[in-house]
Coordinates of C-alpha atoms in Angstrom, one line a residue:
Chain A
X1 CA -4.5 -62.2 -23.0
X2 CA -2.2 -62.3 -25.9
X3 CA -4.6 -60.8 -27.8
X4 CA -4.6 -57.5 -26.5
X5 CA -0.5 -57.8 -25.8
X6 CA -0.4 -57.8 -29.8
X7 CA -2.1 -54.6 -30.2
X8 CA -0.1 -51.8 -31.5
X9 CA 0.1 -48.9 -28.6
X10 CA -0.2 -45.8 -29.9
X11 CA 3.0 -43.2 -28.7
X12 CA 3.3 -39.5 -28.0
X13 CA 2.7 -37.7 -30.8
X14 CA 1.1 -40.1 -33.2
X15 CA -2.2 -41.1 -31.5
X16 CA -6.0 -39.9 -31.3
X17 CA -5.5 -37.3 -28.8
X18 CA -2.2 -35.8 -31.0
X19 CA -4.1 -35.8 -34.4
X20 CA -6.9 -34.4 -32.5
X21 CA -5.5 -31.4 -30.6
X22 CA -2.9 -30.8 -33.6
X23 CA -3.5 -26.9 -34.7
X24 CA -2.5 -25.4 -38.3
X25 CA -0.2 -22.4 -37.7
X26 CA -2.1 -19.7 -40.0
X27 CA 0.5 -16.9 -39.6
X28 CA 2.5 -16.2 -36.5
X29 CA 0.5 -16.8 -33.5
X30 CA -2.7 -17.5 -35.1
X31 CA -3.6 -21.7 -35.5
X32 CA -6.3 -23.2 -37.0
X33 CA -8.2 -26.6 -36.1
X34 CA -11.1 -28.2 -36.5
X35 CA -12.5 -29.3 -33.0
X36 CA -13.2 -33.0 -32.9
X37 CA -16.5 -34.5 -32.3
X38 CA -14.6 -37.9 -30.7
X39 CA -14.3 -35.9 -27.6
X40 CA -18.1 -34.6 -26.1
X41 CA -19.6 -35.9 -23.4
X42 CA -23.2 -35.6 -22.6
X43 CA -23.0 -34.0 -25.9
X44 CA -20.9 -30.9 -25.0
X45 CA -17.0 -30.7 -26.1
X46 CA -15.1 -31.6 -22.8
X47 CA -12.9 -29.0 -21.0
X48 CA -10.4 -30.1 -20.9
X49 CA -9.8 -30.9 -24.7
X50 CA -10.4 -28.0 -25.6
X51 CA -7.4 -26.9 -22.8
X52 CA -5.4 -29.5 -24.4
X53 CA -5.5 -27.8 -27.6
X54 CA -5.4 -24.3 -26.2
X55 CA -1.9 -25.8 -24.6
X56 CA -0.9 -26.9 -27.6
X57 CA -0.9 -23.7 -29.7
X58 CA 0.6 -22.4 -27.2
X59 CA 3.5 -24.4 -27.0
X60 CA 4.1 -23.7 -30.5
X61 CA 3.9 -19.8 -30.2
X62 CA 6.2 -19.4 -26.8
X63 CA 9.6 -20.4 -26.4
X64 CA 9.2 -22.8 -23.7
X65 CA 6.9 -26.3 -24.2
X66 CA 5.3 -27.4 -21.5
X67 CA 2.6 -25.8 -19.5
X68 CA 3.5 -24.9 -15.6
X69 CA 0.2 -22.9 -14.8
X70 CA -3.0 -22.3 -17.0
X71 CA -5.8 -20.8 -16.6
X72 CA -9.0 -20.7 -18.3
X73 CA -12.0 -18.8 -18.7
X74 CA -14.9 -20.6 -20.5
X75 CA -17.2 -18.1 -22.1
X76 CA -19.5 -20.2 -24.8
X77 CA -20.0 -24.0 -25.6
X78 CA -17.9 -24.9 -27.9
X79 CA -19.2 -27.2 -30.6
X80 CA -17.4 -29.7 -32.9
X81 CA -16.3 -28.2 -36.0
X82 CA -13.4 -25.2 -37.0
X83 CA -12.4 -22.8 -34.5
X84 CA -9.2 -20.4 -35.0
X85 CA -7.3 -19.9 -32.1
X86 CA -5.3 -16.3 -32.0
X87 CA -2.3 -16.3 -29.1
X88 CA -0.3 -13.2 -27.9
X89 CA 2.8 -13.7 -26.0
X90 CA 3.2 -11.8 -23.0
X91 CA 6.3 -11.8 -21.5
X92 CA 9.5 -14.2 -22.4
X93 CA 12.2 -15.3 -19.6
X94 CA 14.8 -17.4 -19.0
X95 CA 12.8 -20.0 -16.9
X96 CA 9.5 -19.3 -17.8
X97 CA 7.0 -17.6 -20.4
X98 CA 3.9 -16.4 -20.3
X99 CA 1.4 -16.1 -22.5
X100 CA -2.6 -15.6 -23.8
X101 CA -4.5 -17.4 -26.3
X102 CA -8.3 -17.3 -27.2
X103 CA -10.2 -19.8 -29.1
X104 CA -13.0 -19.0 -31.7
X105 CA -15.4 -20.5 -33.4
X106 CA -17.9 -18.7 -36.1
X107 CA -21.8 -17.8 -35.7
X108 CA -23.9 -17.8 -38.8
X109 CA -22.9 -14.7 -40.4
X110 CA -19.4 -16.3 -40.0
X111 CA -18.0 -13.8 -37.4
X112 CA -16.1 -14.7 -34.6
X113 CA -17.4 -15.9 -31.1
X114 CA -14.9 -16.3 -28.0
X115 CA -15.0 -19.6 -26.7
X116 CA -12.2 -19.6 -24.4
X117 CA -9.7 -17.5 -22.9
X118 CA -6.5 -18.8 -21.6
X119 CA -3.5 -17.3 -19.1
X120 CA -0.7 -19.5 -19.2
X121 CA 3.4 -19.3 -18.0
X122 CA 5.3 -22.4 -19.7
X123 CA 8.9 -23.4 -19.0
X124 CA 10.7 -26.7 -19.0
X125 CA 9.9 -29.5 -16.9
X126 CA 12.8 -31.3 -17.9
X127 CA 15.0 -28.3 -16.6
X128 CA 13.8 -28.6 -13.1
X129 CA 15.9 -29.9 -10.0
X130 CA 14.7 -33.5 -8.6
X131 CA 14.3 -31.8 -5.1
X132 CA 10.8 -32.8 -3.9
X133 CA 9.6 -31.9 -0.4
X134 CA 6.3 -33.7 0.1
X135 CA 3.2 -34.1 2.4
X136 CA 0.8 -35.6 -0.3
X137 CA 0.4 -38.7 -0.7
X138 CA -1.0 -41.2 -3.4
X139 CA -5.0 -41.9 -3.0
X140 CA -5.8 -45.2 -1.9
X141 CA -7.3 -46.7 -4.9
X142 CA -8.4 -50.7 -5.8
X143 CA -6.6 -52.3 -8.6
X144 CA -7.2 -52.1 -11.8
X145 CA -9.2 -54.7 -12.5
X146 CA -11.6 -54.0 -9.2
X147 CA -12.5 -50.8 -10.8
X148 CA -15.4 -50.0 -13.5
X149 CA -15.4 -48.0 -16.6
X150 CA -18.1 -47.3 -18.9
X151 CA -18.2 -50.4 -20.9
X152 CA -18.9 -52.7 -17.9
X153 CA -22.3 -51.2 -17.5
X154 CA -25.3 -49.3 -19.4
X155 CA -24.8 -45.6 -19.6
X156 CA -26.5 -44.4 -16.1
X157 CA -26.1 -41.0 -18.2
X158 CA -28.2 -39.7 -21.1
X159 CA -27.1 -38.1 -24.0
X160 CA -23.8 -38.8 -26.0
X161 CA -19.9 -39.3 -24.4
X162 CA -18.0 -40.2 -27.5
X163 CA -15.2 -39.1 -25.3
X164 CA -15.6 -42.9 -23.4
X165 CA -14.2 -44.4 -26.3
X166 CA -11.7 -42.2 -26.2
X167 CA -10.9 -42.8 -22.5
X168 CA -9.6 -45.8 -20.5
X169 CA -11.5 -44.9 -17.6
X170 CA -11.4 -47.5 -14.7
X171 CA -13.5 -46.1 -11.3
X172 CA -13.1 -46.9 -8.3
X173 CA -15.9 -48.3 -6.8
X174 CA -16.7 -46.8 -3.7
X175 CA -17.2 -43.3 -5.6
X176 CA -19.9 -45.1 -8.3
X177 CA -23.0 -45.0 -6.0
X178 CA -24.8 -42.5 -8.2
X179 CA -24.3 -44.8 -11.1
X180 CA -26.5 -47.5 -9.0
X181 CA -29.0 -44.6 -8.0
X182 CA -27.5 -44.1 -4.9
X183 CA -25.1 -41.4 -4.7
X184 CA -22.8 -41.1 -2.0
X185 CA -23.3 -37.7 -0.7
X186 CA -19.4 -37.3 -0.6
X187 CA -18.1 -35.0 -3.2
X188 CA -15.3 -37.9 -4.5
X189 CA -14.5 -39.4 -7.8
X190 CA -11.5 -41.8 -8.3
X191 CA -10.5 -43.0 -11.7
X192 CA -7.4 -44.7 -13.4
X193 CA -7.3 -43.0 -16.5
X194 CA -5.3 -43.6 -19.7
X195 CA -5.8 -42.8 -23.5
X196 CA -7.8 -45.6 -25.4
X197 CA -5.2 -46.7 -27.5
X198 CA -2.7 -46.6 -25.3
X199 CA -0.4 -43.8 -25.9
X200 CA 1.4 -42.7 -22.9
X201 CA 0.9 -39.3 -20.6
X202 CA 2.7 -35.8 -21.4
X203 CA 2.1 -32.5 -20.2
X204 CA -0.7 -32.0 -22.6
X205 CA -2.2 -34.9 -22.1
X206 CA -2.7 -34.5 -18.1
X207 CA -4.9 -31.0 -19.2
X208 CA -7.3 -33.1 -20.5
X209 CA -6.8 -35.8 -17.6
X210 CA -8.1 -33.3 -15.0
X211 CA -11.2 -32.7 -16.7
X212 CA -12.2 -36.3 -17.6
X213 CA -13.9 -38.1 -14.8
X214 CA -17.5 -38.0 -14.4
X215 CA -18.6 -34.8 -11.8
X216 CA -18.1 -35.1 -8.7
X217 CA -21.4 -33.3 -8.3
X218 CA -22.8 -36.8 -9.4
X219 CA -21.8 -38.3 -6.1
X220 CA -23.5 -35.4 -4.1
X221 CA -26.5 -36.4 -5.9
X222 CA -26.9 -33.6 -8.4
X223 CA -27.8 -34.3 -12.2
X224 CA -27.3 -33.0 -15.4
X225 CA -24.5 -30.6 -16.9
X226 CA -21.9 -28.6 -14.6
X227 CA -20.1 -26.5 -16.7
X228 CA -16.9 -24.8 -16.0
X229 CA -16.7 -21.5 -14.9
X230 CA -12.7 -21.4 -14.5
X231 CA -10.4 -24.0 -14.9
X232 CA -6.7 -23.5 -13.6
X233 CA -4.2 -26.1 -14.2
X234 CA -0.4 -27.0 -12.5
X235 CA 1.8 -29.0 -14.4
X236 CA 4.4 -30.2 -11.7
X237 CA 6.4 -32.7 -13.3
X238 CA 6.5 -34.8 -16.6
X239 CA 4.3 -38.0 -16.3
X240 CA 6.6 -41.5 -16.2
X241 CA 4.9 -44.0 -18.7
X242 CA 1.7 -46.1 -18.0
X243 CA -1.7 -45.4 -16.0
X244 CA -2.1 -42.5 -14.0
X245 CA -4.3 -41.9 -10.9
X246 CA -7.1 -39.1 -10.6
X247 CA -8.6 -37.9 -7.7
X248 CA -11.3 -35.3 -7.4
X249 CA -12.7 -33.7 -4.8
X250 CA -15.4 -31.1 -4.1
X251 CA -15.8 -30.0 -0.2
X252 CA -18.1 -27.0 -0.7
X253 CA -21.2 -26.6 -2.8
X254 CA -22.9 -22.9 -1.9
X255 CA -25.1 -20.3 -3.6
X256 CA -25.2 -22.5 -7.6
X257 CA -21.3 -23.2 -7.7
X258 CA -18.7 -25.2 -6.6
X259 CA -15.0 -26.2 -6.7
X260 CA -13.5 -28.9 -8.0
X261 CA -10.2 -30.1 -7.3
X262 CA -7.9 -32.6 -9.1
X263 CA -4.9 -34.4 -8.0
X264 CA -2.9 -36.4 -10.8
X265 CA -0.3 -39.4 -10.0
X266 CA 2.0 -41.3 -12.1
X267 CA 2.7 -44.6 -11.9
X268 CA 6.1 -43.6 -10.3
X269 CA 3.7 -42.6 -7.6
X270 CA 4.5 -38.6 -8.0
X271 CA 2.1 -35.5 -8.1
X272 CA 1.8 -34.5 -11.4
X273 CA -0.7 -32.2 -11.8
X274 CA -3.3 -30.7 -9.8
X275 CA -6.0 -28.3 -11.3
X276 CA -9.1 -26.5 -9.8
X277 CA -11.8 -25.5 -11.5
X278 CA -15.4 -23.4 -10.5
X279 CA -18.8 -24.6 -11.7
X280 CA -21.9 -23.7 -11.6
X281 CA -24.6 -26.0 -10.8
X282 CA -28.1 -26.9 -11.9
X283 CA -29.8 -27.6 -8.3
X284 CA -33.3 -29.3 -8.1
Chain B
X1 CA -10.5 -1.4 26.8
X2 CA -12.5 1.6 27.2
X3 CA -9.7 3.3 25.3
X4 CA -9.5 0.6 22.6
X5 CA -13.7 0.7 22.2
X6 CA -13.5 4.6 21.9
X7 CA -11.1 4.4 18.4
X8 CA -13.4 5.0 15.2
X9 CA -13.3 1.7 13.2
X10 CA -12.8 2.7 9.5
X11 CA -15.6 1.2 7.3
X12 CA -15.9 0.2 3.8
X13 CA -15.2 2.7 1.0
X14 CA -13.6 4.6 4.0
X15 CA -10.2 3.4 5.0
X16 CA -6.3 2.6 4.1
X17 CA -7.5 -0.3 1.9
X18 CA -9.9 1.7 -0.1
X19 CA -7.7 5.0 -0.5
X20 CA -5.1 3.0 -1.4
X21 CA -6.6 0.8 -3.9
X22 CA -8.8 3.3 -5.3
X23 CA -8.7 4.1 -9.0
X24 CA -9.1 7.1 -11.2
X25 CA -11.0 6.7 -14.5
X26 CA -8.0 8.6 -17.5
X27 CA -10.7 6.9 -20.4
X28 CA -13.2 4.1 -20.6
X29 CA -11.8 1.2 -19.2
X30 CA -8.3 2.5 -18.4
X31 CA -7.2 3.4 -14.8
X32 CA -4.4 5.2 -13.2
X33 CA -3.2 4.4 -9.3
X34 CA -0.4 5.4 -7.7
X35 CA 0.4 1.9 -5.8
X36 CA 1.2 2.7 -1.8
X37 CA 4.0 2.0 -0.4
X38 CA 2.3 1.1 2.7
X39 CA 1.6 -2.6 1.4
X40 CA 5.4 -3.7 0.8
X41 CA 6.5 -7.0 2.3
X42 CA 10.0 -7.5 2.3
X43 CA 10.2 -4.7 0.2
X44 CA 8.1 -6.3 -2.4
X45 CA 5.0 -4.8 -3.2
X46 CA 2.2 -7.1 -1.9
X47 CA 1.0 -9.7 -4.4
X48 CA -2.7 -10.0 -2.6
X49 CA -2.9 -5.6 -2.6
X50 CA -1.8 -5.5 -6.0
X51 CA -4.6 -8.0 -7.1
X52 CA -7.1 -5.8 -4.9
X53 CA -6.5 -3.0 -7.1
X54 CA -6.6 -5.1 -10.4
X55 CA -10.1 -6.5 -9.2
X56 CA -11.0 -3.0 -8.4
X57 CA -10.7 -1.8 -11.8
X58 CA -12.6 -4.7 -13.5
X59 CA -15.3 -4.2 -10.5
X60 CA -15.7 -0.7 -12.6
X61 CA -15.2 -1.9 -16.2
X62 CA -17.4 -4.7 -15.7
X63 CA -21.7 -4.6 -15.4
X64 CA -20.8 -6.9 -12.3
X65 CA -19.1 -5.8 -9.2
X66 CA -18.2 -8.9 -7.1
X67 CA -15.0 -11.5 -8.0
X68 CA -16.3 -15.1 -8.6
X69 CA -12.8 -16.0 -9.6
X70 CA -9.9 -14.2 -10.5
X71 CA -6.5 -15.7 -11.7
X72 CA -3.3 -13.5 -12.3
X73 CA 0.1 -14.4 -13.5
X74 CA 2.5 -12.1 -11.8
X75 CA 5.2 -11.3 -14.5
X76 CA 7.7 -8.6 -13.1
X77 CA 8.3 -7.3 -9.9
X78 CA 5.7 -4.3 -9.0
X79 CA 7.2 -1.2 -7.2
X80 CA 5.1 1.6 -4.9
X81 CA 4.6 4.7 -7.6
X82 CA 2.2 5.4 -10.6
X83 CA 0.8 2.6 -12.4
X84 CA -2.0 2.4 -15.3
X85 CA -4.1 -0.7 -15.5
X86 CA -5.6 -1.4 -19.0
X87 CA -9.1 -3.7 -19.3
X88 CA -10.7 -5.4 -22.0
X89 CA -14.2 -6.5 -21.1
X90 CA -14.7 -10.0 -22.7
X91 CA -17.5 -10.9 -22.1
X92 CA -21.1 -10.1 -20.7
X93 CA -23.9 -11.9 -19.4
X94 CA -26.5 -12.5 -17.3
X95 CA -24.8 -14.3 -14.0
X96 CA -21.3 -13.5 -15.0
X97 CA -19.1 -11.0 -17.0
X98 CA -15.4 -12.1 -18.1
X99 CA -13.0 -9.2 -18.4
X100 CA -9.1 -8.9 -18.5
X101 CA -7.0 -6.5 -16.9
X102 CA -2.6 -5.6 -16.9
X103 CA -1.2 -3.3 -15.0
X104 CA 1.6 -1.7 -16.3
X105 CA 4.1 1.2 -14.5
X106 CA 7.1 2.3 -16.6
X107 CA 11.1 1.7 -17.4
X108 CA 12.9 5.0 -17.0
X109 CA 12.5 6.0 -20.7
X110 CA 9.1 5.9 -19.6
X111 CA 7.8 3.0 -21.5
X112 CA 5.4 0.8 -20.0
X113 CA 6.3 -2.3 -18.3
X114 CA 3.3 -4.6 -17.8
X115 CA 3.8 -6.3 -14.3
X116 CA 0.3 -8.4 -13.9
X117 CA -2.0 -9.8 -16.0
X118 CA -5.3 -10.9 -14.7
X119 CA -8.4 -12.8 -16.3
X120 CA -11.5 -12.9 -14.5
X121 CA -15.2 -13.7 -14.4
X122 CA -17.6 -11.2 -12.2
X123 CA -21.1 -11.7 -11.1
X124 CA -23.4 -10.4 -8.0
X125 CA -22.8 -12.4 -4.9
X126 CA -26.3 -11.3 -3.4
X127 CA -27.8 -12.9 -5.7
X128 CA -27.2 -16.1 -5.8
X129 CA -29.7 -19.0 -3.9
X130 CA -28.6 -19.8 0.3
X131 CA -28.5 -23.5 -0.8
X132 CA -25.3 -24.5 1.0
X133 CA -23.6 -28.3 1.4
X134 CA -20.5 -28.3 2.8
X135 CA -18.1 -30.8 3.9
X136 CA -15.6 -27.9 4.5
X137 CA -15.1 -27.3 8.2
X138 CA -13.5 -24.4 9.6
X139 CA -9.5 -24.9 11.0
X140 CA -9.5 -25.1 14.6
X141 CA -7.6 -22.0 15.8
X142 CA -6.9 -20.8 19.3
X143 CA -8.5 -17.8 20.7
X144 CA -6.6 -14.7 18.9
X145 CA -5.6 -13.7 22.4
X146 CA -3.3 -16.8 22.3
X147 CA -2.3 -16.0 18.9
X148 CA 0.6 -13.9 18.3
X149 CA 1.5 -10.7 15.6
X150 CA 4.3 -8.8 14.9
X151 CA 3.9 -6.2 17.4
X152 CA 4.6 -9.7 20.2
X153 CA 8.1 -10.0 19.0
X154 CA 11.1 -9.3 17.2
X155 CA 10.7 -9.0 13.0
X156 CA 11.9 -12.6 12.2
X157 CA 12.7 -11.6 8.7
X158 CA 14.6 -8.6 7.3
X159 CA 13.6 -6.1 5.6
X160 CA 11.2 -3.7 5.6
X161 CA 7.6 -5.3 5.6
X162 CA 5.2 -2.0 6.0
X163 CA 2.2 -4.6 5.3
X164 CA 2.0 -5.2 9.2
X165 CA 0.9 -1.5 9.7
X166 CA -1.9 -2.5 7.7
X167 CA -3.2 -5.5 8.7
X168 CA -4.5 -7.3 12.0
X169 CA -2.5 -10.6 12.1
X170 CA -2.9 -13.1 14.7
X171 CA -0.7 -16.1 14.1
X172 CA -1.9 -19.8 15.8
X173 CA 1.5 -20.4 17.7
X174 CA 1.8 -24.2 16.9
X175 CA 2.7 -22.4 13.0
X176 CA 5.3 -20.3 14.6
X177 CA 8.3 -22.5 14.9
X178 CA 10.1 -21.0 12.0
X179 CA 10.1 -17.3 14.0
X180 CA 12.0 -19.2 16.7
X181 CA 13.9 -20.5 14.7
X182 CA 12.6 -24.0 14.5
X183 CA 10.4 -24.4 12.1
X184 CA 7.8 -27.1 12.4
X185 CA 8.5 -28.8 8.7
X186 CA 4.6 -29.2 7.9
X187 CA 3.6 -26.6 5.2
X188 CA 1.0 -25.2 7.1
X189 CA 0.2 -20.8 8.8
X190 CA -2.9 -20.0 10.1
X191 CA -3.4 -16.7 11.4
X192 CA -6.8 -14.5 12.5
X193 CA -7.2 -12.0 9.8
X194 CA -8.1 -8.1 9.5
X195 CA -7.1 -4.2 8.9
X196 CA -5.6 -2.6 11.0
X197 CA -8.2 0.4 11.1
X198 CA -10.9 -2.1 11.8
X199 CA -12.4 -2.0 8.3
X200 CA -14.5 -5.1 7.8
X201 CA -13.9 -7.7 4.8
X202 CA -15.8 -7.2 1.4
X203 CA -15.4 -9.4 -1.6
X204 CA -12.4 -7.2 -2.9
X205 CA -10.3 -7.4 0.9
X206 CA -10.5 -11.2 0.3
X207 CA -8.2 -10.9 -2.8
X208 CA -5.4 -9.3 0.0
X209 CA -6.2 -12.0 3.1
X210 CA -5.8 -14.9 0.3
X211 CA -2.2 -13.5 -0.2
X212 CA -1.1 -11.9 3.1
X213 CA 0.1 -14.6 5.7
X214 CA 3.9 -15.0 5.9
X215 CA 4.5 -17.6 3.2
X216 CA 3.9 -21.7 4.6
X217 CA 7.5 -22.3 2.9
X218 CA 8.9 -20.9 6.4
X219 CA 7.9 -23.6 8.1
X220 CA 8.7 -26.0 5.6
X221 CA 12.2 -24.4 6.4
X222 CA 12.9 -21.9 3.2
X223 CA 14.3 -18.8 4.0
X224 CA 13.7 -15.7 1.5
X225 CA 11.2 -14.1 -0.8
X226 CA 8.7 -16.9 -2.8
X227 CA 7.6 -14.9 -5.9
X228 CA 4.6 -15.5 -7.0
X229 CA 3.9 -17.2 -10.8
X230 CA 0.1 -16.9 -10.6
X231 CA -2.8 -17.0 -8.4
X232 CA -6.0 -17.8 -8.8
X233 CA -9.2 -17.0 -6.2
X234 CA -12.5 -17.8 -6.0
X235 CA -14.9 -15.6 -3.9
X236 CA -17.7 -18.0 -2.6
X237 CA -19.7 -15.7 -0.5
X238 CA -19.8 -12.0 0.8
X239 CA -18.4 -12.3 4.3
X240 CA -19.7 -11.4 7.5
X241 CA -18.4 -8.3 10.3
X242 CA -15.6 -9.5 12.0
X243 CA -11.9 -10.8 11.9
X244 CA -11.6 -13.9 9.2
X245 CA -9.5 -16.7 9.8
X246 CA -7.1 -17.9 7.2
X247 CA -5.5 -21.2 6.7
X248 CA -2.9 -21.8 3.8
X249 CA -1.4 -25.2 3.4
X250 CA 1.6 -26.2 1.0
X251 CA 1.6 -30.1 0.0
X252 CA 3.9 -30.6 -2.7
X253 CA 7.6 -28.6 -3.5
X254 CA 9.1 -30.0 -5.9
X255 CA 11.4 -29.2 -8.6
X256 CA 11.8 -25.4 -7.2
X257 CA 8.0 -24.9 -7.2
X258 CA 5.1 -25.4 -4.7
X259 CA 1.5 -24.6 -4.6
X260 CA 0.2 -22.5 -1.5
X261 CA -4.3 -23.2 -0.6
X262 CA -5.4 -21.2 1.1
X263 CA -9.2 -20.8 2.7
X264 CA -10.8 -17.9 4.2
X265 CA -13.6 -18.5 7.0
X266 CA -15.6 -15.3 8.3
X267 CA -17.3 -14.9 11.7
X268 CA -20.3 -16.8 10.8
X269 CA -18.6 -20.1 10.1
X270 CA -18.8 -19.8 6.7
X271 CA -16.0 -20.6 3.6
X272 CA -15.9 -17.2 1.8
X273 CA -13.1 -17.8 -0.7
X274 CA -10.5 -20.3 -1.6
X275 CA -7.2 -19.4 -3.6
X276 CA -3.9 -21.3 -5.2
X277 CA -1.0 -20.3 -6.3
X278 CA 2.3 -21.4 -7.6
X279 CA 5.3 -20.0 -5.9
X280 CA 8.6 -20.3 -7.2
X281 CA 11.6 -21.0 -4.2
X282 CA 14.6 -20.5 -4.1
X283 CA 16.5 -23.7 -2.3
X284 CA 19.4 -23.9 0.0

């Protein structure tokens, strides 16, 4: 396709996802940005975009950059539009920092309303010894080009995703029943996932990654929204260039809520993230 | 054991777990404990106690009284003695309440010295519907009188671990090698699960059980303390009478970090909470 192999790729820090999660430092600790509206789906702004940017302030107001452990606490829906995010660092060290930030947005008398609120201890992945002492292994997934994404079919879900034309979202097959009307019962969801326009993976980026796929409560045959309760998020190692791989699981659905676990691998075939998240559920 | 049958079991809101976690309202939302010494390991104060207390304050701060999920970022080294533990409710609502929480005890000028910092979101476990689909099963243990504690052998690590007072432990052998002195390699513990006094588990008492297992990097072959960075639990049911049985399973240690699951079954079968955390090591 020589086409395509003339397109410009878009790099780390001068792509969609870095213009969209870029916050305004307003005075020490307190950033400013205006959410994006190229990153709902089924009309609500995704979770983990809104992490993304969370991350980001926060690499800005602690000394270390990238994000080893977060964890978040959704309280509203965030909508598109301005939203101030204040930050408060809690404790500084040598290998890692920790800190708190909280994201806004304004109701109409203009005064504040907590969206999020984030825990987080950054350091530097980069600083890390190579020792790795392993029992996971990759998912088995089908090429590339054996897996679907959302522009090789009609939407099996109403509402708005801008965020699939955001996404290079390629699923694996065997965890797409409940787009053909027949879910699988298993609580899987394989994708390769990438930006759109091509820019590569960095810590940031695999915030959003862990939150991207389609529900796994899809496959167990549920419909409609599942939103976060609690989203917690390991960084374990900086992403090597090209696709990654994202797995997600849910074993145990009880009482209106459910876990969600993410694995993340690089093409080097390492573990680079792995989040889990509680959601509630719309049964019926 | 007629003998054993005669002993009064302590119950809950009357035992060493509750008088030892147990707070004392100083103003709204503030909370002063003196943290036992009876819940050291390795001379470390308990990372799963300390978050029992922590959830025991926002149980009073918030209109909710059960953990849904909880995530703490352990930031300096607790020590048995006074303590004051600070909350900020965040938010309320129907289902859930949000609230944050730091517990702080003081450098010797007095000041204080903020040691854990906790987010969480509450609700009311007896509420919620029976719907239940699993594909969780429970661990296959042996019988716990095939299992083995610390009152079977010699203390296979130094240092004074008063925890094992406290608790019931009944470790499955075949996750034993590393007291021998050959451990097995796989990052797996699984032990049967209690107090000592016989007081059954409550939503709170999951928050230690999550936490209380020698650590699984033992029998990957690590010797020494694995601090935790943060942990996060999620309560998914109120459990039943009876010992639990806890599994914890490291996959991936790399770069001086791994991540320790661990799932908590009661009596009746059922998945009552599920926890991670991100444990620093120390490698040689």
């Amino acid at each position: 396709m020589p086409e395509a192999a003339s397109v410009t790729r878009a790099t780390i820090g001068d792509s969609e996802f870095d213009r969209d999660t870029a916050v305004t430092r307003r005075e020490p600790g307190v950033y400013d940005i205006d959410l994006s509206a190229g990153w709902t789906i089924i009309n609500a702004v995704n979770g983990g975009y809104l992490l993304a940017v969370l991350g980001r302030a926060l690499a800005d107001a602690l000394p270390h950059a990238d994000p080893f452990t977060i964890s978040a606490h959704y309280l509203t829906a965030s909508q598109p539009g301005p939203a101030v995010i204040r930050t408060d660092v809690v404790r500084t060290g040598r290998t890692l920092s920790t800190g708190q930030a909280s994201l806004f947005q304004y109701d109409e008398e203009g005064a504040e309303v907590e969206r999020i609120r984030v825990l987080a201890s950054y350091g530097d992945l980069d600083s890390l010894p190579d020792d790795v002492r392993t029992a996971a292994k990759p998912p088995v997934f089908p090429p590339m080009d054996e897996c679907f994404g959302p522009e090789d079919g009609p939407a099996p879900v109403d509402g708005s995703s801008a965020i699939t034309d955001r996404l290079m979202l390629k699923l694996d097959p065997s965890t797409l029943g409940w787009a053909l009307g027949a879910p699988s019962g298993k609580g899987e969801m394989r994708s390769w996932f990438g930006l759109a326009d091509g820019r590569d993976a960095d810590p940031l980026s695999l915030l959003l990654a862990v939150d991207a796929l389609p529900p796994t409560a899809f496959e167990i045959g549920l419909k409609g929204w599942v939103p976060t309760v609690e989203l917690t998020v390991h960084v374990r190692c900086r992403p090597a260039p090209g696709p990654l791989r994202v797995s997600i699981t849910t074993r145990n659905l009880a009482g209106g809520f459910l876990e969600e676990d993410a694995e993340v691998w690089d093409s080097a075939d390492r573990l680079v993230a792995q989040s889990r998240q509680l959601a509630r559920v719309r049964l019926g």
